[in-house]
XYZ file of C-alpha atoms in Angstrom:
73
model
C 0.036 -0.102 -0.046
C 2.795 2.527 0.891
C 4.597 3.719 -2.215
C 8.187 4.793 -1.279
C 8.426 7.079 -4.273
C 6.134 9.664 -2.708
C 8.389 9.863 0.497
C 11.402 10.783 -1.557
C 9.589 13.651 -3.313
C 11.555 16.767 -2.303
C 9.616 19.690 -0.514
C 9.923 22.262 -3.228
C 8.109 19.686 -5.673
C 5.241 19.481 -2.932
C 5.152 23.209 -2.829
C 5.129 23.558 -6.754
C 2.226 20.911 -7.134
C 0.309 22.638 -4.479
C 0.745 25.918 -6.291
C -0.092 24.454 -9.559
C -3.464 22.881 -8.183
C -4.457 26.040 -6.423
C -3.885 28.352 -9.514
C -5.838 25.726 -11.727
C -8.762 25.537 -9.237
C -8.862 29.329 -8.828
C -9.038 29.883 -12.577
C -11.727 27.176 -13.300
C -13.883 28.609 -10.634
C -13.556 32.088 -11.581
C -14.003 31.461 -15.184
C -17.031 29.088 -14.660
C -18.533 31.725 -12.539
C -17.794 34.566 -15.087
C -19.394 32.393 -17.959
C -22.482 31.511 -15.819
C -21.773 27.730 -15.949
C -23.646 25.521 -13.716
C -21.859 24.585 -10.453
C -18.768 26.708 -10.638
C -17.741 25.398 -7.083
C -17.583 21.793 -8.755
C -14.912 22.904 -11.307
C -12.983 24.637 -8.503
C -13.118 21.685 -6.164
C -12.243 19.247 -8.863
C -9.407 21.526 -10.196
C -8.070 21.295 -6.461
C -7.732 17.563 -6.321
C -6.227 16.670 -9.579
C -4.354 17.893 -12.730
C -4.652 18.428 -15.748
C -7.726 16.498 -16.407
C -10.179 19.128 -15.016
C -8.839 21.960 -17.111
C -8.947 19.857 -20.390
C -12.495 18.541 -19.698
C -13.413 22.261 -18.882
C -11.985 23.719 -22.076
C -13.642 20.999 -24.216
C -16.938 21.003 -22.504
C -17.836 24.348 -21.133
C -15.818 26.674 -23.286
C -16.951 24.908 -26.415
C -20.629 24.609 -25.314
C -20.571 28.160 -24.105
C -19.625 29.432 -27.489
C -22.304 27.377 -29.331
C -25.184 28.528 -26.782
C -23.895 32.231 -26.783
C -24.060 31.984 -30.795
C -27.851 31.010 -30.757
C -28.859 33.945 -28.430
């Protein structure tokens, strides 16, 4: 169960990983709120726990769908 590779990760790598996840989460939340997407908090939380899948899914799903819906209005 215990993976010894995680214990060998230096402190600076943990800090960079934390900053990356926090920046991704913040951007996803703010952009989803700006575009009036449903559940912007969902995107923020999902962006906080993993990377880069939430950003990729967001760009293809929400941003593309938002462009299609905004053209119809």
